[in-house]
Amino acid sequence: MSTELSAGTWTLDAAHSEVGFVVRHAGISKVRGKFTQAEATLVVGEGVTGSSVEATVQTASFDSNDANRDGHVKSADFFDVEQFPVMTFKSTGAEGGAEEFKLTGDLTIKETTLPVTFDVEFGGMAVDPFGATRAGFSATTQISRKAFGITWNAALEAGGVLVGDKVTINVDAAFVLPA
């Protein structure tokens, strides 16, 4: 496994990647889920600062392992997938070392675009048994869902609200360098 990434345009291997999230539920537990349809392109240039990434996630692919909750989150109360079928990320900069760095970019959810910074760990690069060159990354950031216009909530009898504001986004991404 190499820790030096080859220059070029890499594509996301969606079958070996996951865009996940964690949000507090009822103030006492956490709900986890993922988006099952994502596309991304990684353009590797001169070092971390000379590289960029663009990603698109289909909001209707939201899956929290509960059909009722998924239907509600896809509704106008949350993602409004009919009107806003995608969310996007486009990097604007990166800084740090080759193995751990901060990736800054514009995240668009619904009609709101805000800057976010992901803490990224480069997992390495390898050629698989089929001859494909692969690279892996793990990234995490935390956002305020209210800042993106996702404000629905319900008050709890004991105080507090049903859905927390802070959402942690976790990305485990495998990219392939086309031959």
PDB file of C-alpha atoms in Angstrom:
ATOM      1  CA  MET A   1       0.000   0.000   0.000  1.00  0.00           C
ATOM      2  CA  SER A   2       1.298   3.435  -0.954  1.00  0.00           C
ATOM      3  CA  THR A   3       0.750   6.670   0.907  1.00  0.00           C
ATOM      4  CA  GLU A   4       1.469   8.782  -2.175  1.00  0.00           C
ATOM      5  CA  LEU A   5      -1.582   9.377  -4.357  1.00  0.00           C
ATOM      6  CA  SER A   6      -1.197   9.271  -8.147  1.00  0.00           C
ATOM      7  CA  ALA A   7      -2.162  12.413 -10.060  1.00  0.00           C
ATOM      8  CA  GLY A   8      -5.250  12.226 -12.256  1.00  0.00           C
ATOM      9  CA  THR A   9      -9.029  12.181 -12.146  1.00  0.00           C
ATOM     10  CA  TRP A  10     -10.427   9.516  -9.839  1.00  0.00           C
ATOM     11  CA  THR A  11     -14.054   8.365  -9.646  1.00  0.00           C
ATOM     12  CA  LEU A  12     -15.957   7.233  -6.575  1.00  0.00           C
ATOM     13  CA  ASP A  13     -16.449   3.492  -6.208  1.00  0.00           C
ATOM     14  CA  ALA A  14     -19.944   3.708  -4.714  1.00  0.00           C
ATOM     15  CA  ALA A  15     -20.073  -0.025  -3.954  1.00  0.00           C
ATOM     16  CA  HIS A  16     -17.152   0.400  -1.551  1.00  0.00           C
ATOM     17  CA  SER A  17     -18.090   3.815  -0.130  1.00  0.00           C
ATOM     18  CA  GLU A  18     -20.604   5.187   2.348  1.00  0.00           C
ATOM     19  CA  VAL A  19     -21.994   8.616   3.142  1.00  0.00           C
ATOM     20  CA  GLY A  20     -23.387   8.328   6.652  1.00  0.00           C
ATOM     21  CA  PHE A  21     -24.740  10.515   9.409  1.00  0.00           C
ATOM     22  CA  VAL A  22     -25.392  10.546  13.146  1.00  0.00           C
ATOM     23  CA  VAL A  23     -27.984  12.758  14.889  1.00  0.00           C
ATOM     24  CA  ARG A  24     -29.255  12.828  18.464  1.00  0.00           C
ATOM     25  CA  HIS A  25     -32.807  11.486  18.918  1.00  0.00           C
ATOM     26  CA  ALA A  26     -35.081  12.427  21.838  1.00  0.00           C
ATOM     27  CA  GLY A  27     -32.042  13.818  23.639  1.00  0.00           C
ATOM     28  CA  ILE A  28     -31.024  10.354  24.833  1.00  0.00           C
ATOM     29  CA  SER A  29     -29.816   8.271  21.887  1.00  0.00           C
ATOM     30  CA  LYS A  30     -28.307   8.624  18.443  1.00  0.00           C
ATOM     31  CA  VAL A  31     -29.786   7.648  15.102  1.00  0.00           C
ATOM     32  CA  ARG A  32     -27.447   6.558  12.338  1.00  0.00           C
ATOM     33  CA  GLY A  33     -28.126   6.237   8.655  1.00  0.00           C
ATOM     34  CA  LYS A  34     -26.693   6.652   5.209  1.00  0.00           C
ATOM     35  CA  PHE A  35     -27.327   7.772   1.666  1.00  0.00           C
ATOM     36  CA  THR A  36     -27.082   4.847  -0.730  1.00  0.00           C
ATOM     37  CA  GLN A  37     -26.575   6.790  -3.975  1.00  0.00           C
ATOM     38  CA  ALA A  38     -23.600   9.091  -4.362  1.00  0.00           C
ATOM     39  CA  GLU A  39     -21.200  10.133  -7.101  1.00  0.00           C
ATOM     40  CA  ALA A  40     -17.898  11.955  -6.739  1.00  0.00           C
ATOM     41  CA  THR A  41     -14.844  12.966  -8.694  1.00  0.00           C
ATOM     42  CA  LEU A  42     -11.443  13.510  -7.120  1.00  0.00           C
ATOM     43  CA  VAL A  43      -8.893  15.452  -9.154  1.00  0.00           C
ATOM     44  CA  VAL A  44      -5.410  14.927  -7.749  1.00  0.00           C
ATOM     45  CA  GLY A  45      -2.891  17.587  -8.629  1.00  0.00           C
ATOM     46  CA  GLU A  46       0.293  18.755  -6.968  1.00  0.00           C
ATOM     47  CA  GLY A  47      -0.097  17.671  -3.352  1.00  0.00           C
ATOM     48  CA  VAL A  48      -3.131  18.111  -1.127  1.00  0.00           C
ATOM     49  CA  THR A  49      -3.520  21.823  -1.888  1.00  0.00           C
ATOM     50  CA  GLY A  50      -3.549  21.200  -5.643  1.00  0.00           C
ATOM     51  CA  SER A  51      -6.354  18.650  -5.496  1.00  0.00           C
ATOM     52  CA  SER A  52     -10.144  18.989  -5.485  1.00  0.00           C
ATOM     53  CA  VAL A  53     -13.295  16.940  -5.030  1.00  0.00           C
ATOM     54  CA  GLU A  54     -16.905  17.313  -6.143  1.00  0.00           C
ATOM     55  CA  ALA A  55     -19.711  15.081  -4.897  1.00  0.00           C
ATOM     56  CA  THR A  56     -23.438  14.667  -5.452  1.00  0.00           C
ATOM     57  CA  VAL A  57     -25.741  12.683  -3.176  1.00  0.00           C
ATOM     58  CA  GLN A  58     -29.295  11.659  -4.098  1.00  0.00           C
ATOM     59  CA  THR A  59     -31.448  12.752  -1.142  1.00  0.00           C
ATOM     60  CA  ALA A  60     -34.122  10.138  -1.945  1.00  0.00           C
ATOM     61  CA  SER A  61     -31.522   7.447  -1.179  1.00  0.00           C
ATOM     62  CA  PHE A  62     -31.755   8.320   2.540  1.00  0.00           C
ATOM     63  CA  ASP A  63     -31.816   5.122   4.621  1.00  0.00           C
ATOM     64  CA  SER A  64     -31.968   4.973   8.416  1.00  0.00           C
ATOM     65  CA  ASN A  65     -33.219   1.383   8.549  1.00  0.00           C
ATOM     66  CA  ASP A  66     -36.757   2.513   9.457  1.00  0.00           C
ATOM     67  CA  ALA A  67     -39.221   2.974   6.579  1.00  0.00           C
ATOM     68  CA  ASN A  68     -41.534   5.321   8.513  1.00  0.00           C
ATOM     69  CA  ARG A  69     -38.685   7.595   9.592  1.00  0.00           C
ATOM     70  CA  ASP A  70     -37.154   7.491   6.103  1.00  0.00           C
ATOM     71  CA  GLY A  71     -40.454   8.583   4.559  1.00  0.00           C
ATOM     72  CA  HIS A  72     -40.733  11.481   7.009  1.00  0.00           C
ATOM     73  CA  VAL A  73     -37.148  12.619   6.443  1.00  0.00           C
ATOM     74  CA  LYS A  74     -37.682  12.536   2.660  1.00  0.00           C
ATOM     75  CA  SER A  75     -40.798  14.733   3.046  1.00  0.00           C
ATOM     76  CA  ALA A  76     -40.995  18.527   2.980  1.00  0.00           C
ATOM     77  CA  ASP A  77     -40.413  18.555   6.766  1.00  0.00           C
ATOM     78  CA  PHE A  78     -36.751  17.653   6.162  1.00  0.00           C
ATOM     79  CA  PHE A  79     -35.066  17.060   2.760  1.00  0.00           C
ATOM     80  CA  ASP A  80     -38.096  17.646   0.499  1.00  0.00           C
ATOM     81  CA  VAL A  81     -36.634  15.201  -2.030  1.00  0.00           C
ATOM     82  CA  GLU A  82     -39.257  16.054  -4.668  1.00  0.00           C
ATOM     83  CA  GLN A  83     -38.092  19.660  -4.841  1.00  0.00           C
ATOM     84  CA  PHE A  84     -34.435  19.099  -3.865  1.00  0.00           C
ATOM     85  CA  PRO A  85     -33.328  15.708  -5.242  1.00  0.00           C
ATOM     86  CA  VAL A  86     -29.593  16.234  -4.629  1.00  0.00           C
ATOM     87  CA  MET A  87     -27.184  17.696  -2.161  1.00  0.00           C
ATOM     88  CA  THR A  88     -23.719  18.647  -3.334  1.00  0.00           C
ATOM     89  CA  PHE A  89     -20.232  19.316  -2.057  1.00  0.00           C
ATOM     90  CA  LYS A  90     -17.542  21.187  -3.979  1.00  0.00           C
ATOM     91  CA  SER A  91     -14.144  21.656  -2.369  1.00  0.00           C
ATOM     92  CA  THR A  92     -12.595  25.109  -2.209  1.00  0.00           C
ATOM     93  CA  GLY A  93      -9.303  24.264  -0.520  1.00  0.00           C
ATOM     94  CA  ALA A  94      -7.261  21.830   1.504  1.00  0.00           C
ATOM     95  CA  GLU A  95      -4.431  22.114   3.965  1.00  0.00           C
ATOM     96  CA  GLY A  96      -2.331  19.714   5.940  1.00  0.00           C
ATOM     97  CA  GLY A  97      -0.228  16.685   5.276  1.00  0.00           C
ATOM     98  CA  ALA A  98      -0.653  13.847   2.811  1.00  0.00           C
ATOM     99  CA  GLU A  99      -2.148  11.439   5.353  1.00  0.00           C
ATOM    100  CA  GLU A 100      -4.309  13.807   7.446  1.00  0.00           C
ATOM    101  CA  PHE A 101      -5.684  17.104   6.218  1.00  0.00           C
ATOM    102  CA  LYS A 102      -8.616  19.503   6.327  1.00  0.00           C
ATOM    103  CA  LEU A 103     -10.813  19.727   3.236  1.00  0.00           C
ATOM    104  CA  THR A 104     -12.904  22.878   2.999  1.00  0.00           C
ATOM    105  CA  GLY A 105     -15.754  23.334   0.579  1.00  0.00           C
ATOM    106  CA  ASP A 106     -19.292  24.418  -0.126  1.00  0.00           C
ATOM    107  CA  LEU A 107     -22.050  22.051   0.982  1.00  0.00           C
ATOM    108  CA  THR A 108     -25.477  22.618  -0.550  1.00  0.00           C
ATOM    109  CA  ILE A 109     -28.544  21.104   1.089  1.00  0.00           C
ATOM    110  CA  LYS A 110     -31.937  22.199  -0.203  1.00  0.00           C
ATOM    111  CA  GLU A 111     -31.356  25.772  -1.363  1.00  0.00           C
ATOM    112  CA  THR A 112     -28.691  26.681   1.182  1.00  0.00           C
ATOM    113  CA  THR A 113     -24.954  26.619   0.492  1.00  0.00           C
ATOM    114  CA  LEU A 114     -22.556  26.958   3.418  1.00  0.00           C
ATOM    115  CA  PRO A 115     -18.827  26.370   3.905  1.00  0.00           C
ATOM    116  CA  VAL A 116     -17.873  23.219   5.828  1.00  0.00           C
ATOM    117  CA  THR A 117     -14.553  21.645   6.742  1.00  0.00           C
ATOM    118  CA  PHE A 118     -14.012  17.901   6.768  1.00  0.00           C
ATOM    119  CA  ASP A 119     -11.254  16.267   8.787  1.00  0.00           C
ATOM    120  CA  VAL A 120      -9.844  13.761   6.302  1.00  0.00           C
ATOM    121  CA  GLU A 121      -7.649  10.725   6.758  1.00  0.00           C
ATOM    122  CA  PHE A 122      -6.009   9.177   3.696  1.00  0.00           C
ATOM    123  CA  GLY A 123      -6.109   5.387   4.035  1.00  0.00           C
ATOM    124  CA  GLY A 124      -3.636   4.665   1.274  1.00  0.00           C
ATOM    125  CA  MET A 125      -3.444   3.595  -2.348  1.00  0.00           C
ATOM    126  CA  ALA A 126      -3.155   0.079  -3.750  1.00  0.00           C
ATOM    127  CA  VAL A 127      -3.628  -1.928  -6.922  1.00  0.00           C
ATOM    128  CA  ASP A 128      -6.347  -4.525  -6.412  1.00  0.00           C
ATOM    129  CA  PRO A 129      -6.211  -8.136  -7.745  1.00  0.00           C
ATOM    130  CA  PHE A 130      -8.057  -6.988 -10.887  1.00  0.00           C
ATOM    131  CA  GLY A 131      -5.486  -4.324 -11.766  1.00  0.00           C
ATOM    132  CA  ALA A 132      -7.489  -1.289 -10.644  1.00  0.00           C
ATOM    133  CA  THR A 133      -5.689   1.457  -8.728  1.00  0.00           C
ATOM    134  CA  ARG A 134      -7.704   2.379  -5.641  1.00  0.00           C
ATOM    135  CA  ALA A 135      -7.428   4.987  -2.901  1.00  0.00           C
ATOM    136  CA  GLY A 136      -9.351   5.243   0.356  1.00  0.00           C
ATOM    137  CA  PHE A 137     -10.332   8.160   2.547  1.00  0.00           C
ATOM    138  CA  SER A 138     -12.326   8.717   5.722  1.00  0.00           C
ATOM    139  CA  ALA A 139     -13.793  12.150   6.387  1.00  0.00           C
ATOM    140  CA  THR A 140     -15.986  13.688   9.052  1.00  0.00           C
ATOM    141  CA  THR A 141     -17.623  17.025   9.755  1.00  0.00           C
ATOM    142  CA  GLN A 142     -20.434  18.370  11.891  1.00  0.00           C
ATOM    143  CA  ILE A 143     -23.155  20.709  10.667  1.00  0.00           C
ATOM    144  CA  SER A 144     -26.218  22.464  12.066  1.00  0.00           C
ATOM    145  CA  ARG A 145     -29.248  21.133  10.203  1.00  0.00           C
ATOM    146  CA  LYS A 146     -31.126  24.353  11.078  1.00  0.00           C
ATOM    147  CA  ALA A 147     -28.490  26.383   9.224  1.00  0.00           C
ATOM    148  CA  PHE A 148     -29.481  24.460   6.089  1.00  0.00           C
ATOM    149  CA  GLY A 149     -33.185  25.201   6.570  1.00  0.00           C
ATOM    150  CA  ILE A 150     -34.055  21.795   8.054  1.00  0.00           C
ATOM    151  CA  THR A 151     -35.917  23.026  11.112  1.00  0.00           C
ATOM    152  CA  TRP A 152     -38.766  20.560  11.771  1.00  0.00           C
ATOM    153  CA  ASN A 153     -38.921  19.310  15.337  1.00  0.00           C
ATOM    154  CA  ALA A 154     -41.301  18.181  18.081  1.00  0.00           C
ATOM    155  CA  ALA A 155     -41.205  19.158  21.735  1.00  0.00           C
ATOM    156  CA  LEU A 156     -40.802  16.363  24.251  1.00  0.00           C
ATOM    157  CA  GLU A 157     -43.044  16.134  27.316  1.00  0.00           C
ATOM    158  CA  ALA A 158     -40.016  15.923  29.608  1.00  0.00           C
ATOM    159  CA  GLY A 159     -38.372  18.895  27.886  1.00  0.00           C
ATOM    160  CA  GLY A 160     -36.079  19.163  24.916  1.00  0.00           C
ATOM    161  CA  VAL A 161     -36.830  18.218  21.335  1.00  0.00           C
ATOM    162  CA  LEU A 162     -37.121  15.034  19.296  1.00  0.00           C
ATOM    163  CA  VAL A 163     -34.329  15.693  16.765  1.00  0.00           C
ATOM    164  CA  GLY A 164     -30.978  17.265  17.607  1.00  0.00           C
ATOM    165  CA  ASP A 165     -29.620  20.172  15.590  1.00  0.00           C
ATOM    166  CA  LYS A 166     -26.058  18.888  15.226  1.00  0.00           C
ATOM    167  CA  VAL A 167     -25.528  16.270  12.546  1.00  0.00           C
ATOM    168  CA  THR A 168     -22.224  14.465  12.144  1.00  0.00           C
ATOM    169  CA  ILE A 169     -21.481  13.477   8.559  1.00  0.00           C
ATOM    170  CA  ASN A 170     -19.123  10.528   8.079  1.00  0.00           C
ATOM    171  CA  VAL A 171     -17.761   9.603   4.668  1.00  0.00           C
ATOM    172  CA  ASP A 172     -15.794   6.474   3.881  1.00  0.00           C
ATOM    173  CA  ALA A 173     -14.799   6.785   0.252  1.00  0.00           C
ATOM    174  CA  ALA A 174     -13.008   4.498  -2.151  1.00  0.00           C
ATOM    175  CA  PHE A 175     -11.873   6.074  -5.410  1.00  0.00           C
ATOM    176  CA  VAL A 176     -10.649   4.333  -8.554  1.00  0.00           C
ATOM    177  CA  LEU A 177      -8.192   5.787 -11.059  1.00  0.00           C
ATOM    178  CA  PRO A 178      -9.452   4.846 -14.528  1.00  0.00           C
ATOM    179  CA  ALA A 179      -6.860   2.995 -16.610  1.00  0.00           C
TER     180      ALA A 179
END
